[in-house]
Each structure stands twice: as C-alpha cells, then as structure tokens.
Amino acid sequence: MKDKIEPPALLREFAGFFTRAGFSVYMVGGAVRDYFRGQPAEDWDVATDAMPGQVIRLFRRVIPTGIAHGTVTVLFKGRKIECTTFRTETGYSDSRHPDHVQFGRVPVEDDLSRRDFTMNAIAVRLPDGAVVDPFGGREAIRSRRISAVGNPLDRFSEDGLRPLRCVRFAAQTGFTVDGETLAAIPPCLSATAAVSQERIRDELQKMLAAPRPSDAFRLMEQTGLLSLILPELAACRGVLQLGFHRDDVLDHLFLSCDLAAPGDPEVRLAALLHDTGKPFCREWNPEKGRFSFYRHEEKSAELAQSILTRLRFPRKTVEFVAHLVKNHMFRYTPDWSDAAVRRFLVRVGAENIPALFRLRAADFASTSAKTEEEARALVREQPETAGLARRISQEMQAHAVLSLKDLCVNGRDLQAEGIPAGPLMGKVMQSLFSAVLEDPRRNRKESLLEMAKTVYMRLSEK
C-alpha cells in the first residue's frame, strides 16, 4: 500500500502556515476515507497540535465554530477547512460527550485512537502526504469492511450516535459491517437512547440520501435500533397484506423508500412511512379472501406527523410529508369527471401534485413489479398516473378555479349585497366555490351573487 499520497495543492499551501510556525498538521476524516475509496472529497478536515487560539492567529479569516471542542473553521482561498486540535478523551458518563479532554501536543496516533471506525482513523501528514494508518483503515476500505477502532463495545458506549453512523456508512458505501462490530450494537442501545433527537434525525437524513436506504434500515432492524428509534416502523414487520402484495408491510415500505429518488428526501420519508398505519387498521375480509386496511392512510399520516415531530424535523417538512401520506391512496380511472379532477387538485394542491405522483409511483412499483429493475422502470414511467397528469394539465391550461381567490366575487362583493362578514359569509363562499368546481361556467359575478343571497338566506334560517 502507498505510504505517501499527493495532497491537493491548496491543502499543501494551507499546511505551510502551520509548518512555518512550528506546528504539525494532518488531513483527516472523510476526505482521507474518500481518497482511498477513489471518491472525490467534498469537505476537508485537518487535525493539528496547534491550539484554536494559535490557529486564529495564523489566518485572517477564522470562524470559532466549536472552540470548546478544539475546532475552528478557516476560510482559505474560497474553501472552508475545519481545523481541530489533537486531543485525547476519557470517560463518557452521558454516552455522548467525554468527561475529560486533553488538547495539544499528543501523537497523531493517540488522536486517531478516539475515532469510531478504522476507515475513519487514517491521517495524511501535510504537506508531504505521508500516510499514518495505525489501525488498518486502508485494508478495511480495500476489503469494503466497517470495523470499529479497538473494542467496538467501548466505541459504541462512548458515543451512542456511533451505531447509527455505522449502519449509515454501510448504506452510503455498500461496505459490510464486520460481525464483532455489528454484534456490539445491541448491548449499547441504552447509549443510543441518550442521544438527542436532532442528532438522530440528522443521521436518518443521511441514510435517506444513500443509494439504498433500506440497507441501513435492515441493519437497524437486525440490531434493535429500529425498534428503539422508529418503533412504529418496526411494528410493520410480519403484517401480511396478501392480494396484490407479495411482501409484508415493512418490506414494502423499505422497497418504496429505495425506489424514490435519492435527491427527493421528503418523498423518501413519505415512502418510508406511508403505510405505517396498516398494523392498526388490518381486518380480514372473507368476501375478498384477503386483508383490508380501511382508511389506513389517515392513521399513517397521523403517525408520520408524530414520528417526524418527535425527531424534530422542521414543521414545514412534517406537514408536507403527512399531507403526501394522507393523500397517497387515490385510484384514478379514465371515467373520472372533470369536476372530480378539479376536486382532486384542490384537495392535494397543485404545487404538491408532482411529489404525490412520485410517491405513488414508488408505492405502485413496489407492489406491482417482480424485480427491482422492473420496479425502477415503472417509477420512471409512472404509468398509473400518466392519464391523470394529462387531465390535470388540461385543467390548469383552462385556468380552472382552484381556490376562493379565483372566484369572480369576494367578501366585499358579498357585503355590498347585505351579507355581513363572519362565519356565515365563509360558508357562503365555500358553497359558491363548490358550485364552480362542479361547473366552471357558473363563475360569473351576477349569477354568483344571486346564488350567494339564496345560500345566505337558507343558512340564516337554520
């Protein structure tokens, strides 16, 4: 194996500021791992024996991103380089943060010994590119293996986020987690339970960006992480569906999530959660000879909202994903009336149609296809929604009335006819809107005002 590599020219120039001042500096972390994987590095991290204050004096533009943890971010010729002082750590009473940290001039090998996995415990000295690999990280990468540094029980007990990072790396890289490392996860679940929901959320988001998120979720299920973090999802295992489905609910959700595009995180979340209500709604239908899951989409939306709120997802994401889940069970047929298409548009929201169709395509392909290759082709073609998409396009081009603001009358017009502002006016406007949805030709001011007075009189009498 190479004992030296050629670091990027900009990093060599950056390192010169340290070496001229008498400090050592090493490229570490994901950039080194990605180099040995033959992948481009997006971010550069370095470790040094210089203290944060000394780094600040070396460069003109430095952000104190985490001085308490020995980390600053240097802005150097258009790049952000995260710089952390060498440290050793002892004691992890909260299973997340070390009780004691010693910064400064410790050997780089000691600094690497506190890292999680051997593939992440490689350093490259700057500027000459000498490789420091005390734990066999390069061999682990060559073997496509994820192994903890030292005793995996110690590593996972020190930081309860590491088991999630382990399964996330497996999904991102396609590497296999070695048996000893995987077996150490279940005894350390109590450490993971102490991790903040925000940090768990961040790991889940990275899993969802992997080529096949199910690789991570299956390892989570195998090790108990799924029951700990997403018990609502784990409850779907063994819930058979029969009928069109060949998989139980959990396998169906895993495949649906995989089939949604990696660059579509909210649709992937919706795909992962869209049938979580089925265990609560399953009933045997003797006439059809299979299970029914009446209104499971409503329960699934409720669970999606609860799960994502618990994991501290942004409110906008929570509401959007729950909305997609709640509306995923539409069954379009060519005999839908134009009014039915418009009602669907209003219920879903025109801006949400593309995402809902992508969710529906993943759901449909996961159910219908016999192979993953066939499923991915179905997702691309979206045959189930193609006809509805054309109908929606026609309605949009015809400038269909899709909201109250599209009506030819407004609240001021109704007030001019003697209808006072208040709850009754709101009901009158909704009646007008429903009428125009059924027949757009009714959207004329004179006829709507007449209709409004009739509706108001009827509601007033009640």
Short mmCIF file of C-alpha atoms in Angstrom, two decimals:
data_model
loop_
_atom_site.label_atom_id
_atom_site.label_comp_id
_atom_site.label_asym_id
_atom_site.label_seq_id
_atom_site.Cartn_x
_atom_site.Cartn_y
_atom_site.Cartn_z
CA MET A 1 0.00 0.00 0.00
CA LYS A 2 1.05 3.57 -0.60
CA ASP A 3 2.92 5.17 2.28
CA LYS A 4 2.52 8.56 0.65
CA ILE A 5 -0.13 10.29 -1.42
CA GLU A 6 -0.21 13.62 -3.23
CA PRO A 7 -2.40 16.04 -1.23
CA PRO A 8 -4.32 18.76 -3.09
CA ALA A 9 -2.12 21.77 -3.89
CA LEU A 10 -4.35 24.13 -1.92
CA LEU A 11 -4.04 21.97 1.20
CA ARG A 12 -0.25 21.89 0.84
CA GLU A 13 -0.25 25.68 0.67
CA PHE A 14 -2.59 25.81 3.67
CA ALA A 15 -0.31 23.48 5.64
CA GLY A 16 2.66 25.78 5.07
CA PHE A 17 1.21 28.29 7.55
CA PHE A 18 1.36 25.60 10.26
CA THR A 19 4.77 24.15 9.49
CA ARG A 20 6.45 27.58 9.25
CA ALA A 21 5.08 28.30 12.73
CA GLY A 22 6.45 25.01 14.08
CA PHE A 23 3.18 23.05 14.16
CA SER A 24 2.24 19.75 12.55
CA VAL A 25 -0.98 19.31 10.60
CA TYR A 26 -2.73 16.29 9.07
CA MET A 27 -5.63 15.76 6.69
CA VAL A 28 -8.15 13.50 8.46
CA GLY A 29 -11.73 12.24 8.32
CA GLY A 30 -14.00 11.71 5.35
CA ALA A 31 -11.69 13.31 2.78
CA VAL A 32 -9.00 10.72 3.52
CA ARG A 33 -11.50 7.87 3.52
CA ASP A 34 -12.93 9.04 0.21
CA TYR A 35 -9.45 9.36 -1.32
CA PHE A 36 -8.74 5.69 -0.63
CA ARG A 37 -12.20 4.78 -1.93
CA GLY A 38 -11.42 6.61 -5.16
CA GLN A 39 -14.17 9.14 -4.49
CA PRO A 40 -13.92 12.95 -4.71
CA ALA A 41 -13.80 14.72 -1.35
CA GLU A 42 -16.40 17.41 -0.74
CA ASP A 43 -15.03 18.75 2.55
CA TRP A 44 -11.56 19.00 4.05
CA ASP A 45 -10.88 18.42 7.73
CA VAL A 46 -7.47 18.76 9.32
CA ALA A 47 -6.06 17.95 12.77
CA THR A 48 -3.14 19.82 14.31
CA ASP A 49 -1.17 20.21 17.52
CA ALA A 50 -1.84 23.97 17.36
CA MET A 51 -4.39 25.22 19.85
CA PRO A 52 -7.50 27.03 18.50
CA GLY A 53 -6.15 30.42 19.57
CA GLN A 54 -2.90 29.75 17.75
CA VAL A 55 -4.81 28.77 14.58
CA ILE A 56 -6.78 32.01 14.79
CA ARG A 57 -3.50 33.96 14.85
CA LEU A 58 -2.20 32.11 11.77
CA PHE A 59 -5.08 33.09 9.45
CA ARG A 60 -7.00 36.23 8.72
CA ARG A 61 -10.47 34.69 8.47
CA VAL A 62 -11.40 32.10 11.09
CA ILE A 63 -14.85 31.16 12.43
CA PRO A 64 -14.88 29.86 16.05
CA THR A 65 -17.32 27.05 15.23
CA GLY A 66 -16.51 24.86 18.24
CA ILE A 67 -13.65 26.22 20.31
CA ALA A 68 -14.85 24.28 23.37
CA HIS A 69 -14.22 21.12 21.35
CA GLY A 70 -10.97 22.42 19.87
CA THR A 71 -12.47 23.21 16.46
CA VAL A 72 -12.38 26.31 14.28
CA THR A 73 -13.21 26.78 10.61
CA VAL A 74 -10.61 28.51 8.47
CA LEU A 75 -11.75 30.37 5.35
CA PHE A 76 -8.86 29.90 2.94
CA LYS A 77 -8.99 30.94 -0.72
CA GLY A 78 -12.66 30.19 -1.13
CA ARG A 79 -12.67 26.92 0.85
CA LYS A 80 -13.88 26.17 4.36
CA ILE A 81 -11.39 23.96 6.17
CA GLU A 82 -12.40 22.60 9.57
CA CYS A 83 -9.40 22.51 11.87
CA THR A 84 -9.41 20.54 15.15
CA THR A 85 -6.67 20.38 17.76
CA PHE A 86 -5.26 16.93 18.62
CA ARG A 87 -6.95 15.56 21.70
CA THR A 88 -7.35 12.54 23.90
CA GLU A 89 -10.61 11.78 25.69
CA THR A 90 -11.52 9.82 28.81
CA GLY A 91 -14.84 8.95 30.46
CA TYR A 92 -18.23 9.11 28.72
CA SER A 93 -20.72 9.16 31.58
CA ASP A 94 -23.52 10.53 29.36
CA SER A 95 -22.71 8.17 26.44
CA ARG A 96 -22.24 11.18 24.22
CA HIS A 97 -19.55 13.60 25.48
CA PRO A 98 -16.16 12.86 27.09
CA ASP A 99 -15.81 13.76 30.75
CA HIS A 100 -12.20 14.85 30.27
CA VAL A 101 -10.46 16.15 27.13
CA GLN A 102 -6.75 16.91 26.77
CA PHE A 103 -5.76 19.11 23.84
CA GLY A 104 -2.38 19.84 22.41
CA ARG A 105 0.83 18.08 21.51
CA VAL A 106 -0.23 14.45 21.65
CA PRO A 107 0.86 11.95 19.00
CA VAL A 108 -1.43 11.83 15.98
CA GLU A 109 -1.90 8.11 16.65
CA ASP A 110 -3.49 8.96 20.00
CA ASP A 111 -5.84 11.36 18.29
CA LEU A 112 -6.81 8.69 15.74
CA SER A 113 -7.42 6.12 18.51
CA ARG A 114 -10.51 8.04 19.69
CA ARG A 115 -12.22 7.82 16.29
CA ASP A 116 -15.10 5.48 15.52
CA PHE A 117 -14.15 3.19 12.62
CA THR A 118 -10.83 2.13 11.17
CA MET A 119 -11.71 3.61 7.76
CA ASN A 120 -12.07 6.97 9.50
CA ALA A 121 -8.86 6.61 11.52
CA ILE A 122 -6.34 7.37 8.77
CA ALA A 123 -4.32 10.61 8.64
CA VAL A 124 -2.25 12.15 5.88
CA ARG A 125 0.59 14.40 7.01
CA LEU A 126 0.75 17.75 5.32
CA PRO A 127 2.36 18.95 3.20
CA ASP A 128 4.39 15.82 2.30
CA GLY A 129 1.44 13.34 2.14
CA ALA A 130 2.86 10.66 4.46
CA VAL A 131 0.08 8.22 5.44
CA VAL A 132 -0.47 7.37 9.10
CA ASP A 133 -2.68 4.28 9.41
CA PRO A 134 -2.23 2.62 12.82
CA PHE A 135 -5.50 0.63 12.77
CA GLY A 136 -5.55 -0.84 9.26
CA GLY A 137 -8.06 1.59 7.80
CA ARG A 138 -6.78 1.24 4.24
CA GLU A 139 -7.11 -2.53 4.38
CA ALA A 140 -10.66 -2.16 5.73
CA ILE A 141 -11.52 0.10 2.80
CA ARG A 142 -9.90 -2.29 0.33
CA SER A 143 -11.93 -5.15 1.87
CA ARG A 144 -15.08 -2.99 1.92
CA ARG A 145 -15.43 -3.60 5.64
CA ILE A 146 -16.59 -1.39 8.52
CA SER A 147 -14.74 -2.19 11.74
CA ALA A 148 -14.61 -0.27 14.99
CA VAL A 149 -11.32 1.13 16.24
CA GLY A 150 -10.32 -1.17 19.08
CA ASN A 151 -13.13 -2.69 21.16
CA PRO A 152 -16.49 -1.88 19.49
CA LEU A 153 -18.30 -2.09 22.84
CA ASP A 154 -16.08 0.72 24.11
CA ARG A 155 -16.57 2.82 20.99
CA PHE A 156 -20.36 2.46 21.00
CA SER A 157 -20.63 3.02 24.74
CA GLU A 158 -18.60 6.22 24.44
CA ASP A 159 -20.93 7.72 21.87
CA GLY A 160 -24.45 6.41 21.32
CA LEU A 161 -24.60 8.01 17.88
CA ARG A 162 -21.89 5.70 16.55
CA PRO A 163 -24.20 2.67 15.99
CA LEU A 164 -26.33 4.86 13.72
CA ARG A 165 -23.25 6.16 11.95
CA CYS A 166 -22.20 2.54 11.46
CA VAL A 167 -25.37 1.48 9.64
CA ARG A 168 -25.46 4.79 7.77
CA PHE A 169 -21.92 4.27 6.45
CA ALA A 170 -22.91 0.77 5.37
CA ALA A 171 -25.74 2.19 3.25
CA GLN A 172 -23.64 5.04 1.85
CA THR A 173 -20.60 2.93 0.91
CA GLY A 174 -22.04 -0.52 0.31
CA PHE A 175 -19.50 -1.88 2.80
CA THR A 176 -20.21 -4.83 5.12
CA VAL A 177 -20.16 -4.31 8.89
CA ASP A 178 -17.86 -6.90 10.46
CA GLY A 179 -19.50 -9.38 12.83
CA GLU A 180 -17.88 -8.18 16.05
CA THR A 181 -18.76 -4.57 15.35
CA LEU A 182 -22.37 -5.40 14.44
CA ALA A 183 -22.78 -7.64 17.49
CA ALA A 184 -21.71 -4.76 19.75
CA ILE A 185 -24.68 -2.58 18.79
CA PRO A 186 -27.50 -4.34 20.74
CA PRO A 187 -25.68 -4.19 24.12
CA CYS A 188 -25.16 -0.44 23.61
CA LEU A 189 -28.72 0.58 22.76
CA SER A 190 -29.05 2.41 26.07
CA ALA A 191 -26.25 4.73 24.93
CA THR A 192 -28.11 5.44 21.69
CA ALA A 193 -31.30 6.12 23.65
CA ALA A 194 -29.47 9.02 25.35
CA VAL A 195 -28.66 10.77 22.05
CA SER A 196 -30.66 13.88 21.17
CA GLN A 197 -33.48 13.54 18.66
CA GLU A 198 -31.88 16.23 16.49
CA ARG A 199 -28.68 14.21 16.03
CA ILE A 200 -30.67 11.05 15.33
CA ARG A 201 -32.69 13.00 12.75
CA ASP A 202 -29.50 14.15 11.04
CA GLU A 203 -28.28 10.54 10.71
CA LEU A 204 -31.63 9.41 9.33
CA GLN A 205 -31.49 12.17 6.73
CA LYS A 206 -28.07 10.94 5.62
CA MET A 207 -29.42 7.38 5.39
CA LEU A 208 -32.25 8.62 3.19
CA ALA A 209 -29.67 10.17 0.85
CA ALA A 210 -27.88 6.81 0.39
CA PRO A 211 -28.38 4.84 -2.84
CA ARG A 212 -30.43 2.21 -0.94
CA PRO A 213 -31.68 3.45 2.43
CA SER A 214 -33.08 0.01 3.18
CA ASP A 215 -29.51 -1.28 3.66
CA ALA A 216 -29.32 0.93 6.75
CA PHE A 217 -32.86 0.24 7.93
CA ARG A 218 -32.42 -3.53 7.69
CA LEU A 219 -29.29 -3.31 9.83
CA MET A 220 -31.23 -1.12 12.24
CA GLU A 221 -33.91 -3.80 12.44
CA GLN A 222 -31.34 -6.55 12.92
CA THR A 223 -29.63 -4.75 15.79
CA GLY A 224 -32.67 -3.34 17.60
CA LEU A 225 -32.06 0.25 16.52
CA LEU A 226 -35.28 0.33 14.51
CA SER A 227 -37.45 -0.66 17.48
CA LEU A 228 -35.66 1.93 19.60
CA ILE A 229 -35.86 4.87 17.19
CA LEU A 230 -38.77 4.07 14.87
CA PRO A 231 -40.99 1.60 16.77
CA GLU A 232 -43.94 2.48 14.55
CA LEU A 233 -41.96 1.24 11.56
CA ALA A 234 -40.69 -1.88 13.33
CA ALA A 235 -44.31 -2.79 14.15
CA CYS A 236 -44.92 -3.35 10.41
CA ARG A 237 -42.76 -6.47 10.34
CA GLY A 238 -44.85 -9.60 9.81
CA VAL A 239 -48.00 -7.64 8.90
CA LEU A 240 -49.05 -9.59 5.81
CA GLN A 241 -51.16 -7.92 3.14
CA LEU A 242 -51.85 -10.64 0.55
CA GLY A 243 -53.88 -9.60 -2.51
CA PHE A 244 -51.58 -7.66 -4.84
CA HIS A 245 -48.76 -7.55 -2.28
CA ARG A 246 -46.07 -10.21 -2.10
CA ASP A 247 -44.23 -8.55 0.82
CA ASP A 248 -45.22 -7.74 4.36
CA VAL A 249 -45.76 -4.07 5.16
CA LEU A 250 -42.20 -3.40 6.31
CA ASP A 251 -40.51 -4.85 3.24
CA HIS A 252 -42.96 -2.94 1.07
CA LEU A 253 -42.05 0.31 2.85
CA PHE A 254 -38.31 -0.39 2.56
CA LEU A 255 -38.56 -1.00 -1.20
CA SER A 256 -40.83 2.02 -1.72
CA CYS A 257 -38.25 4.18 0.04
CA ASP A 258 -35.44 2.78 -2.12
CA LEU A 259 -37.43 3.46 -5.29
CA ALA A 260 -37.97 7.14 -4.51
CA ALA A 261 -35.12 9.30 -5.82
CA PRO A 262 -32.12 10.00 -3.50
CA GLY A 263 -32.46 13.70 -4.23
CA ASP A 264 -36.08 13.69 -3.06
CA PRO A 265 -35.76 13.40 0.75
CA GLU A 266 -39.33 14.38 1.63
CA VAL A 267 -40.80 11.89 -0.84
CA ARG A 268 -38.44 9.24 0.52
CA LEU A 269 -39.69 10.00 4.03
CA ALA A 270 -43.27 9.72 2.84
CA ALA A 271 -42.49 6.45 1.04
CA LEU A 272 -40.92 5.04 4.20
CA LEU A 273 -43.92 5.97 6.37
CA HIS A 274 -46.92 5.84 4.02
CA ASP A 275 -48.32 2.52 5.28
CA THR A 276 -47.29 2.63 8.96
CA GLY A 277 -50.97 2.79 9.91
CA LYS A 278 -51.73 -0.63 8.43
CA PRO A 279 -50.98 -2.66 11.60
CA PHE A 280 -53.68 -0.60 13.34
CA CYS A 281 -56.27 -0.90 10.56
CA ARG A 282 -55.92 -4.50 9.36
CA GLU A 283 -59.13 -6.56 9.16
CA TRP A 284 -59.77 -9.86 7.40
CA ASN A 285 -62.22 -9.56 4.51
CA PRO A 286 -63.76 -13.03 3.98
CA GLU A 287 -65.56 -11.98 0.79
CA LYS A 288 -62.32 -10.93 -0.90
CA GLY A 289 -60.19 -13.55 0.82
CA ARG A 290 -57.61 -11.01 1.92
CA PHE A 291 -56.93 -8.32 4.49
CA SER A 292 -58.44 -4.85 4.26
CA PHE A 293 -56.82 -1.72 5.63
CA TYR A 294 -59.71 0.72 5.59
CA ARG A 295 -58.59 4.37 5.91
CA HIS A 296 -55.05 3.33 6.79
CA GLU A 297 -53.75 6.42 5.00
CA GLU A 298 -55.29 8.63 7.68
CA LYS A 299 -53.68 6.67 10.51
CA SER A 300 -50.39 6.61 8.59
CA ALA A 301 -50.48 10.39 8.19
CA GLU A 302 -51.15 10.76 11.91
CA LEU A 303 -48.17 8.51 12.71
CA ALA A 304 -45.92 10.30 10.20
CA GLN A 305 -46.71 13.61 11.85
CA SER A 306 -45.99 12.15 15.31
CA ILE A 307 -42.72 10.49 14.24
CA LEU A 308 -41.30 13.50 12.43
CA THR A 309 -42.32 15.88 15.19
CA ARG A 310 -40.60 13.65 17.74
CA LEU A 311 -37.44 13.67 15.61
CA ARG A 312 -37.50 17.48 15.45
CA PHE A 313 -37.97 17.75 11.70
CA PRO A 314 -38.93 21.27 10.56
CA ARG A 315 -42.65 21.92 10.84
CA LYS A 316 -42.92 22.51 7.10
CA THR A 317 -41.42 19.07 6.40
CA VAL A 318 -43.70 17.40 8.96
CA GLU A 319 -46.83 18.90 7.42
CA PHE A 320 -45.77 18.23 3.83
CA VAL A 321 -44.86 14.57 4.41
CA ALA A 322 -48.06 13.95 6.40
CA HIS A 323 -50.08 15.57 3.59
CA LEU A 324 -48.49 13.29 0.98
CA VAL A 325 -49.12 10.21 3.13
CA LYS A 326 -52.75 11.16 3.75
CA ASN A 327 -53.43 11.57 0.03
CA HIS A 328 -51.48 8.66 -1.43
CA MET A 329 -54.48 6.29 -1.74
CA PHE A 330 -56.17 7.72 -4.83
CA ARG A 331 -57.37 5.41 -7.59
CA TYR A 332 -57.66 7.25 -10.88
CA THR A 333 -59.76 5.78 -13.70
CA PRO A 334 -60.48 7.39 -17.08
CA ASP A 335 -64.16 7.80 -16.16
CA TRP A 336 -63.35 10.48 -13.58
CA SER A 337 -65.38 13.58 -14.40
CA ASP A 338 -63.64 16.90 -14.97
CA ALA A 339 -65.15 18.04 -11.66
CA ALA A 340 -63.57 15.05 -9.92
CA VAL A 341 -60.17 16.02 -11.35
CA ARG A 342 -60.65 19.57 -10.08
CA ARG A 343 -61.69 18.34 -6.62
CA PHE A 344 -58.56 16.18 -6.52
CA LEU A 345 -56.44 19.19 -7.46
CA VAL A 346 -58.00 21.29 -4.72
CA ARG A 347 -57.62 18.58 -2.08
CA VAL A 348 -53.96 17.87 -2.87
CA GLY A 349 -52.85 21.32 -4.01
CA ALA A 350 -51.45 21.85 -7.50
CA GLU A 351 -47.98 22.55 -6.09
CA ASN A 352 -47.96 19.13 -4.36
CA ILE A 353 -49.05 17.02 -7.34
CA PRO A 354 -45.53 16.21 -8.68
CA ALA A 355 -44.33 14.96 -5.26
CA LEU A 356 -47.52 12.96 -4.68
CA PHE A 357 -47.16 11.31 -8.09
CA ARG A 358 -43.55 10.38 -7.31
CA LEU A 359 -44.69 8.81 -4.04
CA ARG A 360 -47.50 7.00 -5.81
CA ALA A 361 -45.07 5.70 -8.46
CA ALA A 362 -42.75 4.26 -5.78
CA ASP A 363 -45.70 2.69 -3.95
CA PHE A 364 -47.18 1.24 -7.16
CA ALA A 365 -43.85 -0.11 -8.43
CA SER A 366 -43.03 -1.69 -5.06
CA THR A 367 -46.36 -3.54 -5.20
CA SER A 368 -46.51 -4.42 -8.90
CA ALA A 369 -43.00 -5.20 -10.14
CA LYS A 370 -41.43 -8.65 -9.90
CA THR A 371 -37.84 -7.39 -9.91
CA GLU A 372 -36.13 -4.24 -8.68
CA GLU A 373 -35.06 -3.40 -12.23
CA GLU A 374 -38.67 -3.61 -13.40
CA ALA A 375 -39.73 -1.52 -10.41
CA ARG A 376 -37.27 1.25 -11.24
CA ALA A 377 -38.53 1.31 -14.82
CA LEU A 378 -42.12 1.71 -13.55
CA VAL A 379 -41.03 4.59 -11.32
CA ARG A 380 -39.52 6.38 -14.30
CA GLU A 381 -42.58 5.83 -16.49
CA GLN A 382 -45.25 6.48 -13.81
CA PRO A 383 -47.87 4.61 -15.89
CA GLU A 384 -50.51 4.68 -13.15
CA THR A 385 -50.70 8.47 -13.03
CA ALA A 386 -49.96 9.35 -16.66
CA GLY A 387 -53.62 9.73 -17.61
CA LEU A 388 -54.44 11.83 -14.55
CA ALA A 389 -51.38 14.00 -15.20
CA ARG A 390 -52.73 14.80 -18.68
CA ARG A 391 -56.16 15.64 -17.28
CA ILE A 392 -54.63 17.92 -14.65
CA SER A 393 -52.55 19.68 -17.29
CA GLN A 394 -55.69 20.34 -19.31
CA GLU A 395 -57.48 21.81 -16.29
CA MET A 396 -54.51 24.02 -15.46
CA GLN A 397 -54.32 25.28 -19.05
CA ALA A 398 -58.04 26.06 -18.91
CA HIS A 399 -57.40 28.21 -15.82
CA ALA A 400 -59.67 26.14 -13.62
CA VAL A 401 -61.00 27.73 -10.44
CA LEU A 402 -58.91 26.02 -7.74
CA SER A 403 -59.24 28.41 -4.80
CA LEU A 404 -61.55 31.06 -3.39
CA LYS A 405 -59.41 33.81 -4.84
CA ASP A 406 -60.20 32.51 -8.35
CA LEU A 407 -63.92 33.26 -7.90
CA CYS A 408 -65.39 36.28 -9.65
CA VAL A 409 -66.71 37.56 -6.30
CA ASN A 410 -65.06 38.27 -2.98
CA GLY A 411 -66.04 39.27 0.54
CA ARG A 412 -66.52 42.93 -0.36
CA ASP A 413 -68.94 41.98 -3.13
CA LEU A 414 -70.99 39.89 -0.69
CA GLN A 415 -71.02 42.68 1.88
CA ALA A 416 -72.36 45.03 -0.78
CA GLU A 417 -75.28 42.61 -1.16
CA GLY A 418 -76.03 42.76 2.58
CA ILE A 419 -74.13 39.64 3.66
CA PRO A 420 -72.13 40.57 6.76
CA ALA A 421 -68.56 39.42 7.36
CA GLY A 422 -68.27 36.42 9.67
CA PRO A 423 -68.64 32.63 9.77
CA LEU A 424 -71.77 32.63 7.62
CA MET A 425 -70.01 34.57 4.88
CA GLY A 426 -67.25 31.95 4.94
CA LYS A 427 -69.82 29.19 4.47
CA VAL A 428 -71.44 31.10 1.62
CA MET A 429 -68.08 31.48 -0.14
CA GLN A 430 -67.40 27.76 0.26
CA SER A 431 -70.80 26.97 -1.27
CA LEU A 432 -70.02 29.20 -4.24
CA PHE A 433 -66.61 27.57 -4.64
CA SER A 434 -68.12 24.06 -4.58
CA ALA A 435 -70.65 25.06 -7.22
CA VAL A 436 -67.98 26.46 -9.52
CA LEU A 437 -65.79 23.39 -9.02
CA GLU A 438 -68.66 21.30 -10.39
CA ASP A 439 -69.36 23.68 -13.27
CA PRO A 440 -66.81 26.43 -14.08
CA ARG A 441 -69.40 28.18 -16.27
CA ARG A 442 -71.05 29.35 -13.05
CA ASN A 443 -68.10 31.60 -12.30
CA ARG A 444 -69.89 34.79 -13.35
CA LYS A 445 -70.34 37.65 -10.94
CA GLU A 446 -74.06 38.20 -11.40
CA SER A 447 -75.06 34.55 -11.04
CA LEU A 448 -72.71 34.01 -8.08
CA LEU A 449 -74.17 36.99 -6.23
CA GLU A 450 -77.69 35.64 -6.74
CA MET A 451 -76.58 32.25 -5.53
CA ALA A 452 -74.85 33.85 -2.54
CA LYS A 453 -78.04 35.60 -1.40
CA THR A 454 -80.01 32.35 -1.70
CA VAL A 455 -77.43 30.38 0.27
CA TYR A 456 -77.18 33.11 2.92
CA MET A 457 -80.95 33.15 3.43
CA ARG A 458 -81.04 29.38 3.81
CA LEU A 459 -78.14 29.37 6.30
CA SER A 460 -79.66 32.28 8.25
CA GLU A 461 -82.93 30.42 8.68
CA LYS A 462 -81.06 27.46 10.14
#
